[in-house]
mmCIF file of C-alpha atoms and ligand atoms in Angstrom:
data_model
loop_
_atom_site.group_PDB
_atom_site.id
_atom_site.type_symbol
_atom_site.label_atom_id
_atom_site.label_comp_id
_atom_site.label_asym_id
_atom_site.label_seq_id
_atom_site.Cartn_x
_atom_site.Cartn_y
_atom_site.Cartn_z
ATOM 1 C CA UNK P 1 -0.041 -0.063 0.088
ATOM 2 C CA UNK P 2 1.404 3.479 -0.866
ATOM 3 C CA UNK P 3 0.767 5.820 1.880
ATOM 4 C CA UNK P 4 -1.112 9.422 1.136
ATOM 5 C CA UNK P 5 1.910 11.013 2.703
ATOM 6 C CA UNK P 6 4.570 9.202 0.439
ATOM 7 C CA UNK P 7 2.375 10.332 -2.516
ATOM 8 C CA UNK P 8 2.066 13.932 -1.317
ATOM 9 C CA UNK P 9 6.046 14.201 -0.914
ATOM 10 C CA UNK P 10 6.777 12.395 -4.099
ATOM 11 C CA UNK P 11 4.436 14.720 -6.165
ATOM 12 C CA UNK P 12 5.737 17.620 -4.173
ATOM 13 C CA UNK P 13 9.309 16.685 -5.201
ATOM 14 C CA UNK P 14 8.500 16.320 -8.844
ATOM 15 C CA UNK P 15 6.033 18.946 -9.268
ATOM 16 C CA UNK P 16 8.372 21.279 -7.145
ATOM 17 C CA UNK P 17 11.266 20.533 -9.265
ATOM 18 C CA UNK P 18 9.421 21.549 -12.387
ATOM 19 C CA UNK P 19 7.944 24.652 -10.709
ATOM 20 C CA UNK P 20 11.751 25.601 -9.854
ATOM 21 C CA UNK P 21 12.729 24.994 -13.455
ATOM 22 C CA UNK P 22 9.904 27.275 -15.062
ATOM 23 C CA UNK P 23 10.272 29.971 -12.266
ATOM 24 C CA UNK P 24 14.032 30.059 -12.298
ATOM 25 C CA UNK P 25 14.355 30.124 -16.279
ATOM 26 C CA UNK P 26 13.279 33.420 -16.473
ATOM 27 C CA UNK P 27 16.419 34.512 -14.471
ATOM 28 C CA UNK P 28 18.776 31.875 -15.689
ATOM 29 C CA UNK P 29 22.146 33.735 -16.258
ATOM 30 C CA UNK P 30 21.244 36.959 -14.587
ATOM 31 C CA UNK P 31 23.199 38.046 -11.595
ATOM 32 C CA UNK P 32 21.382 38.720 -8.289
ATOM 33 C CA UNK P 33 21.676 42.416 -8.736
ATOM 34 C CA UNK P 34 20.333 42.326 -12.276
ATOM 35 C CA UNK P 35 17.520 40.345 -11.100
ATOM 36 C CA UNK P 36 16.708 42.772 -8.236
ATOM 37 C CA UNK P 37 16.956 45.662 -10.550
ATOM 38 C CA UNK P 38 14.678 44.421 -13.050
ATOM 39 C CA UNK P 39 11.981 42.283 -10.932
ATOM 40 C CA UNK P 40 12.526 43.401 -7.280
ATOM 41 C CA UNK P 41 11.754 39.870 -6.074
ATOM 42 C CA UNK P 42 11.222 37.356 -8.983
ATOM 43 C CA UNK P 43 8.357 35.271 -7.548
ATOM 44 C CA UNK P 44 5.948 34.383 -10.349
ATOM 45 C CA UNK P 45 6.157 31.968 -13.104
ATOM 46 C CA UNK P 46 6.113 34.338 -16.170
ATOM 47 C CA UNK P 47 8.276 32.832 -18.794
ATOM 48 C CA UNK P 48 10.816 34.867 -20.879
ATOM 49 C CA UNK P 49 14.444 34.958 -19.958
ATOM 50 C CA UNK P 50 17.187 34.115 -22.581
ATOM 51 C CA UNK P 51 14.980 31.326 -23.908
ATOM 52 C CA UNK P 52 12.005 33.491 -24.402
ATOM 53 C CA UNK P 53 9.766 30.741 -22.614
ATOM 54 C CA UNK P 54 6.143 30.802 -22.487
ATOM 55 C CA UNK P 55 4.983 31.202 -18.859
ATOM 56 C CA UNK P 56 4.790 27.705 -17.406
ATOM 57 C CA UNK P 57 7.213 26.235 -19.886
ATOM 58 C CA UNK P 58 10.082 23.981 -18.534
ATOM 59 C CA UNK P 59 13.528 23.317 -19.750
ATOM 60 C CA UNK P 60 15.907 20.566 -20.103
ATOM 61 C CA UNK P 61 15.950 19.939 -16.578
ATOM 62 C CA UNK P 62 12.418 18.680 -16.447
ATOM 63 C CA UNK P 63 12.568 17.256 -19.934
ATOM 64 C CA UNK P 64 15.537 14.946 -19.198
ATOM 65 C CA UNK P 65 13.985 13.832 -16.014
ATOM 66 C CA UNK P 66 11.006 12.690 -17.777
ATOM 67 C CA UNK P 67 12.898 11.043 -20.422
ATOM 68 C CA UNK P 68 14.791 8.949 -17.744
ATOM 69 C CA UNK P 69 11.569 8.446 -15.819
ATOM 70 C CA UNK P 70 9.671 7.221 -18.917
ATOM 71 C CA UNK P 71 12.724 4.483 -19.739
ATOM 72 C CA UNK P 72 12.406 3.405 -16.134
ATOM 73 C CA UNK P 73 8.622 2.829 -16.476
ATOM 74 C CA UNK P 74 8.744 1.332 -19.737
ATOM 75 C CA UNK P 75 11.285 -1.307 -18.574
ATOM 76 C CA UNK P 76 10.199 -1.494 -14.960
ATOM 77 C CA UNK P 77 13.843 -0.912 -14.050
ATOM 78 C CA UNK P 78 16.887 0.630 -15.373
ATOM 79 C CA UNK P 79 17.441 -0.155 -18.949
ATOM 80 C CA UNK P 80 20.451 1.971 -19.690
ATOM 81 C CA UNK P 81 20.235 1.880 -23.463
ATOM 82 C CA UNK P 82 16.692 2.832 -23.341
ATOM 83 C CA UNK P 83 17.594 5.889 -21.028
ATOM 84 C CA UNK P 84 20.190 6.925 -23.530
ATOM 85 C CA UNK P 85 17.731 6.529 -26.334
ATOM 86 C CA UNK P 86 15.280 8.611 -24.727
ATOM 87 C CA UNK P 87 17.900 11.311 -24.168
ATOM 88 C CA UNK P 88 18.875 11.276 -27.764
ATOM 89 C CA UNK P 89 15.189 11.362 -28.929
ATOM 90 C CA UNK P 90 14.865 14.347 -26.759
ATOM 91 C CA UNK P 91 18.151 15.866 -28.074
ATOM 92 C CA UNK P 92 16.528 15.453 -31.656
ATOM 93 C CA UNK P 93 13.281 17.032 -30.779
ATOM 94 C CA UNK P 94 14.993 20.387 -30.907
ATOM 95 C CA UNK P 95 14.675 21.180 -26.978
ATOM 96 C CA UNK P 96 14.743 24.851 -25.897
ATOM 97 C CA UNK P 97 18.272 24.330 -24.377
ATOM 98 C CA UNK P 98 20.911 21.569 -23.510
ATOM 99 C CA UNK P 99 24.032 21.758 -21.598
ATOM 100 C CA UNK P 100 27.300 21.329 -23.253
ATOM 101 C CA UNK P 101 28.372 18.209 -21.278
ATOM 102 C CA UNK P 102 24.958 16.621 -21.979
ATOM 103 C CA UNK P 103 25.128 17.352 -25.624
ATOM 104 C CA UNK P 104 28.811 15.970 -26.119
ATOM 105 C CA UNK P 105 27.791 12.778 -23.990
ATOM 106 C CA UNK P 106 24.733 12.191 -26.191
ATOM 107 C CA UNK P 107 26.677 12.855 -29.450
ATOM 108 C CA UNK P 108 29.213 10.216 -28.234
ATOM 109 C CA UNK P 109 26.437 7.776 -27.681
ATOM 110 C CA UNK P 110 24.779 8.313 -30.932
ATOM 111 C CA UNK P 111 28.085 7.888 -32.747
ATOM 112 C CA UNK P 112 29.689 4.941 -30.913
ATOM 113 C CA UNK P 113 26.799 3.610 -28.864
ATOM 114 C CA UNK P 114 29.055 3.792 -25.651
ATOM 115 C CA UNK P 115 26.791 4.303 -22.593
ATOM 116 C CA UNK P 116 29.611 5.783 -20.487
ATOM 117 C CA UNK P 117 32.453 8.347 -21.386
ATOM 118 C CA UNK P 118 35.955 8.549 -19.890
ATOM 119 C CA UNK P 119 36.528 10.652 -16.872
ATOM 120 C CA UNK P 120 37.106 14.227 -17.657
ATOM 121 C CA UNK P 121 37.962 17.469 -15.696
ATOM 122 C CA UNK P 122 35.268 19.394 -17.352
ATOM 123 C CA UNK P 123 32.398 17.121 -16.663
ATOM 124 C CA UNK P 124 31.742 18.751 -13.186
ATOM 125 C CA UNK P 125 28.612 20.244 -14.378
ATOM 126 C CA UNK P 126 25.301 19.761 -12.730
ATOM 127 C CA UNK P 127 23.550 17.926 -15.702
ATOM 128 C CA UNK P 128 23.702 14.572 -14.401
ATOM 129 C CA UNK P 129 22.529 15.456 -10.843
ATOM 130 C CA UNK P 130 19.779 17.698 -12.075
ATOM 131 C CA UNK P 131 17.838 14.716 -13.802
ATOM 132 C CA UNK P 132 18.129 12.011 -11.087
ATOM 133 C CA UNK P 133 14.682 12.323 -9.321
ATOM 134 C CA UNK P 134 13.004 9.493 -11.202
ATOM 135 C CA UNK P 135 15.912 7.125 -10.004
ATOM 136 C CA UNK P 136 15.270 8.403 -6.358
ATOM 137 C CA UNK P 137 11.440 7.746 -6.642
ATOM 138 C CA UNK P 138 11.906 4.140 -8.216
ATOM 139 C CA UNK P 139 14.583 3.058 -5.715
ATOM 140 C CA UNK P 140 13.042 4.531 -2.304
ATOM 141 C CA UNK P 141 13.282 0.952 -1.023
ATOM 142 C CA UNK P 142 16.436 -0.150 -2.439
ATOM 143 C CA UNK P 143 19.511 2.092 -1.634
ATOM 144 C CA UNK P 144 21.785 -0.463 -3.475
ATOM 145 C CA UNK P 145 19.787 0.234 -6.652
ATOM 146 C CA UNK P 146 19.663 3.951 -5.913
ATOM 147 C CA UNK P 147 23.596 4.142 -5.999
ATOM 148 C CA UNK P 148 24.069 1.866 -8.948
ATOM 149 C CA UNK P 149 21.294 3.428 -11.057
ATOM 150 C CA UNK P 150 22.258 7.027 -10.247
ATOM 151 C CA UNK P 151 25.831 6.575 -11.224
ATOM 152 C CA UNK P 152 24.840 4.585 -14.430
ATOM 153 C CA UNK P 153 22.587 7.210 -15.744
ATOM 154 C CA UNK P 154 24.927 9.947 -14.823
ATOM 155 C CA UNK P 155 27.815 8.238 -16.670
ATOM 156 C CA UNK P 156 26.046 8.528 -20.041
ATOM 157 C CA UNK P 157 27.047 12.115 -20.117
ATOM 158 C CA UNK P 158 29.221 12.918 -16.991
ATOM 159 C CA UNK P 159 32.157 11.203 -15.290
ATOM 160 C CA UNK P 160 33.513 13.105 -12.427
ATOM 161 C CA UNK P 161 33.656 12.412 -8.813
ATOM 162 C CA UNK P 162 32.188 15.763 -7.724
ATOM 163 C CA UNK P 163 29.080 15.070 -9.967
ATOM 164 C CA UNK P 164 28.759 11.600 -8.451
ATOM 165 C CA UNK P 165 28.944 12.740 -4.989
ATOM 166 C CA UNK P 166 26.594 15.603 -5.398
ATOM 167 C CA UNK P 167 24.128 13.272 -7.271
ATOM 168 C CA UNK P 168 24.178 10.679 -4.600
ATOM 169 C CA UNK P 169 23.915 13.246 -1.856
ATOM 170 C CA UNK P 170 21.035 15.228 -3.118
ATOM 171 C CA UNK P 171 19.197 12.006 -4.260
ATOM 172 C CA UNK P 172 19.804 10.569 -0.900
ATOM 173 C CA UNK P 173 18.348 13.622 1.028
ATOM 174 C CA UNK P 174 15.453 13.516 -1.288
ATOM 175 C CA UNK P 175 14.851 9.885 -0.317
ATOM 176 C CA UNK P 176 15.286 10.434 3.512
ATOM 177 C CA UNK P 177 12.442 13.070 3.350
ATOM 178 C CA UNK P 178 10.318 10.742 1.035
ATOM 179 C CA UNK P 179 10.832 8.087 3.820
ATOM 180 C CA UNK P 180 9.557 10.216 6.605
ATOM 181 C CA UNK P 181 12.765 11.258 8.031
ATOM 182 C CA UNK P 182 13.198 15.044 8.966
ATOM 183 C CA UNK P 183 15.312 17.619 7.696
ATOM 184 C CA UNK P 184 17.986 16.674 10.377
ATOM 185 C CA UNK P 185 18.673 13.465 8.489
ATOM 186 C CA UNK P 186 19.394 15.636 5.410
ATOM 187 C CA UNK P 187 21.600 17.912 7.473
ATOM 188 C CA UNK P 188 23.703 14.897 8.234
ATOM 189 C CA UNK P 189 23.893 13.713 4.886
ATOM 190 C CA UNK P 190 24.969 17.163 3.700
ATOM 191 C CA UNK P 191 27.664 17.163 6.460
ATOM 192 C CA UNK P 192 28.908 13.746 5.058
ATOM 193 C CA UNK P 193 29.110 15.168 1.580
ATOM 194 C CA UNK P 194 31.250 18.073 2.915
ATOM 195 C CA UNK P 195 33.545 15.910 5.025
ATOM 196 C CA UNK P 196 34.318 13.732 1.990
ATOM 197 C CA UNK P 197 34.392 16.869 -0.214
ATOM 198 C CA UNK P 198 35.164 20.031 1.506
ATOM 199 C CA UNK P 199 34.642 21.932 -1.601
ATOM 200 C CA UNK P 200 30.982 21.741 -1.140
ATOM 201 C CA UNK P 201 30.789 23.641 2.279
ATOM 202 C CA UNK P 202 27.978 26.240 1.926
ATOM 203 C CA UNK P 203 28.606 28.260 5.085
ATOM 204 C CA UNK P 204 29.679 31.113 4.707
ATOM 205 C CA UNK P 205 27.816 31.019 1.370
ATOM 206 C CA UNK P 206 30.056 32.109 -1.492
ATOM 207 C CA UNK P 207 27.030 33.594 -3.499
ATOM 208 C CA UNK P 208 28.223 31.660 -6.616
ATOM 209 C CA UNK P 209 25.398 29.842 -8.376
ATOM 210 C CA UNK P 210 26.803 28.803 -11.732
ATOM 211 C CA UNK P 211 26.217 25.244 -13.337
ATOM 212 C CA UNK P 212 29.475 24.022 -11.721
ATOM 213 C CA UNK P 213 28.121 21.441 -9.591
ATOM 214 C CA UNK P 214 29.938 22.754 -6.476
ATOM 215 C CA UNK P 215 28.168 26.236 -6.930
ATOM 216 C CA UNK P 216 24.967 24.640 -7.638
ATOM 217 C CA UNK P 217 24.963 22.512 -4.481
ATOM 218 C CA UNK P 218 26.184 25.149 -2.344
ATOM 219 C CA UNK P 219 23.306 27.319 -3.423
ATOM 220 C CA UNK P 220 20.860 24.782 -3.119
ATOM 221 C CA UNK P 221 21.835 23.577 0.364
ATOM 222 C CA UNK P 222 22.387 27.083 1.596
ATOM 223 C CA UNK P 223 18.740 28.062 0.728
ATOM 224 C CA UNK P 224 17.126 24.785 1.419
ATOM 225 C CA UNK P 225 18.611 24.833 5.157
ATOM 226 C CA UNK P 226 17.827 28.519 5.736
ATOM 227 C CA UNK P 227 14.184 28.674 4.869
ATOM 228 C CA UNK P 228 10.956 27.075 6.307
ATOM 229 C CA UNK P 229 8.563 26.881 3.603
ATOM 230 C CA UNK P 230 8.407 25.813 0.023
ATOM 231 C CA UNK P 231 7.833 29.397 -1.499
ATOM 232 C CA UNK P 232 10.692 31.058 0.247
ATOM 233 C CA UNK P 233 13.146 28.229 -0.520
ATOM 234 C CA UNK P 234 12.465 28.411 -4.356
ATOM 235 C CA UNK P 235 12.102 32.305 -4.397
ATOM 236 C CA UNK P 236 15.416 32.867 -2.449
ATOM 237 C CA UNK P 237 17.144 30.267 -4.669
ATOM 238 C CA UNK P 238 16.215 31.720 -7.882
ATOM 239 C CA UNK P 239 16.708 35.260 -7.157
ATOM 240 C CA UNK P 240 20.372 34.375 -6.558
ATOM 241 C CA UNK P 241 20.509 34.150 -10.397
ATOM 242 C CA UNK P 242 23.292 31.936 -12.220
ATOM 243 C CA UNK P 243 21.783 28.788 -13.298
ATOM 244 C CA UNK P 244 18.789 29.756 -11.758
ATOM 245 C CA UNK P 245 16.371 26.980 -13.283
ATOM 246 C CA UNK P 246 18.739 24.129 -12.199
ATOM 247 C CA UNK P 247 19.215 25.634 -8.734
ATOM 248 C CA UNK P 248 15.312 26.159 -8.584
ATOM 249 C CA UNK P 249 14.520 22.718 -9.642
ATOM 250 C CA UNK P 250 16.987 20.926 -7.171
ATOM 251 C CA UNK P 251 15.647 23.343 -4.400
ATOM 252 C CA UNK P 252 12.037 22.457 -5.594
ATOM 253 C CA UNK P 253 12.814 18.857 -5.342
ATOM 254 C CA UNK P 254 14.037 18.980 -1.729
ATOM 255 C CA UNK P 255 11.586 21.305 -0.656
ATOM 256 C CA UNK P 256 8.516 19.420 -2.314
ATOM 257 C CA UNK P 257 9.878 16.429 -0.671
ATOM 258 C CA UNK P 258 9.961 18.197 2.719
ATOM 259 C CA UNK P 259 6.713 20.244 2.682
ATOM 260 C CA UNK P 260 4.433 18.040 0.259
ATOM 261 C CA UNK P 261 2.584 19.267 -2.862
ATOM 262 C CA UNK P 262 0.050 20.608 -0.686
ATOM 263 C CA UNK P 263 2.382 23.323 0.272
ATOM 264 C CA UNK P 264 3.287 24.457 -3.210
ATOM 265 C CA UNK P 265 1.903 27.951 -4.132
ATOM 266 C CA UNK P 266 -1.131 27.168 -6.241
ATOM 267 C CA UNK P 267 -0.448 29.764 -8.616
ATOM 268 C CA UNK P 268 2.603 28.069 -9.303
ATOM 269 C CA UNK P 269 1.171 24.634 -9.871
ATOM 270 C CA UNK P 270 -1.775 26.242 -11.994
ATOM 271 C CA UNK P 271 0.885 27.791 -14.236
ATOM 272 C CA UNK P 272 2.947 24.756 -15.135
ATOM 273 C CA UNK P 273 2.362 23.456 -18.693
ATOM 274 C CA UNK P 274 -0.621 21.195 -18.461
ATOM 275 C CA UNK P 275 1.040 18.333 -20.391
ATOM 276 C CA UNK P 276 4.168 18.421 -18.222
ATOM 277 C CA UNK P 277 2.121 18.454 -14.984
ATOM 278 C CA UNK P 278 -0.013 15.501 -16.222
ATOM 279 C CA UNK P 279 3.267 13.643 -17.103
ATOM 280 C CA UNK P 280 4.665 14.357 -13.747
ATOM 281 C CA UNK P 281 1.458 12.802 -12.055
ATOM 282 C CA UNK P 282 1.641 9.819 -14.105
ATOM 283 C CA UNK P 283 5.459 9.304 -13.688
ATOM 284 C CA UNK P 284 5.367 9.848 -9.866
ATOM 285 C CA UNK P 285 2.426 7.169 -9.527
ATOM 286 C CA UNK P 286 4.215 4.708 -11.784
ATOM 287 C CA UNK P 287 7.530 5.212 -10.299
ATOM 288 C CA UNK P 288 6.418 4.810 -6.704
ATOM 289 C CA UNK P 289 4.520 1.700 -7.841
ATOM 290 C CA UNK P 290 7.873 0.140 -9.269
ATOM 291 C CA UNK P 291 9.400 0.958 -5.892
ATOM 292 C CA UNK P 292 7.083 -1.252 -4.280
ATOM 293 C CA UNK P 293 8.125 -4.511 -5.864
ATOM 294 C CA UNK P 294 11.770 -3.876 -6.732
HETATM 295 MN MN1 MN T 301 17.493 24.234 -17.956
HETATM 296 MN MN1 MN T 302 20.120 25.573 -16.102
#
């Protein structure tokens, strides 16, 4: 039996992720000062930004997550080739944006069929971490599969220890919240990450919020641990600017798992592109179902 509270948090995580993407995309690559001058506080899903999005439109963060989630659902588990094929189909669908490392990895796969690339210094972007939520949902009862699948799906495009560590830490924190643990458990997970890789330390906060995984994680952790409701967590995160759709999405994932879908502002949920919310509802239910028999 799937509990109401698990479903509330899982939907919160996935819809919260998409809200953060849609909200943050407007101010992606702006500085916090530029955002302040232009919007005061940016707190509504209004589209625009460098991608000239429709209000409620999401970007690669949510689209790649949905591509990964669909492959897991179609194969009732991780079929890595199906994941890579879904990513390539998405790449070929002329998406609004795509990160350089993701693009390079998918082009390698398309050319050679290799499901993993060699380690690279410049693979420490946030592109693997940002799309891992479907793995978290499908493996909430299987920590062993969580690690294995997270690293395998990452490796299609990213091969860097900092990307791996961040993907596992943020996924683990999300899983802890979904499993009913409190934010204290997340705090310990974050501390463990920092004791292994001190570059992730987020206090004092550097103010850097780029797509470099270290900057992304610092921003997400800082605002997640220093706010106490969904809306303020997302708003403060995206108003930091930089890779705001991705920091927003990851903050939305954690905050949604912490506070539940009930606490996502209705004006944001109502604004999300209808076919994206519908796909998220369906995937969340199906991924949680898979988690029950894995
Ligand atoms: Mn994006
Ligand atoms: Mn981004």
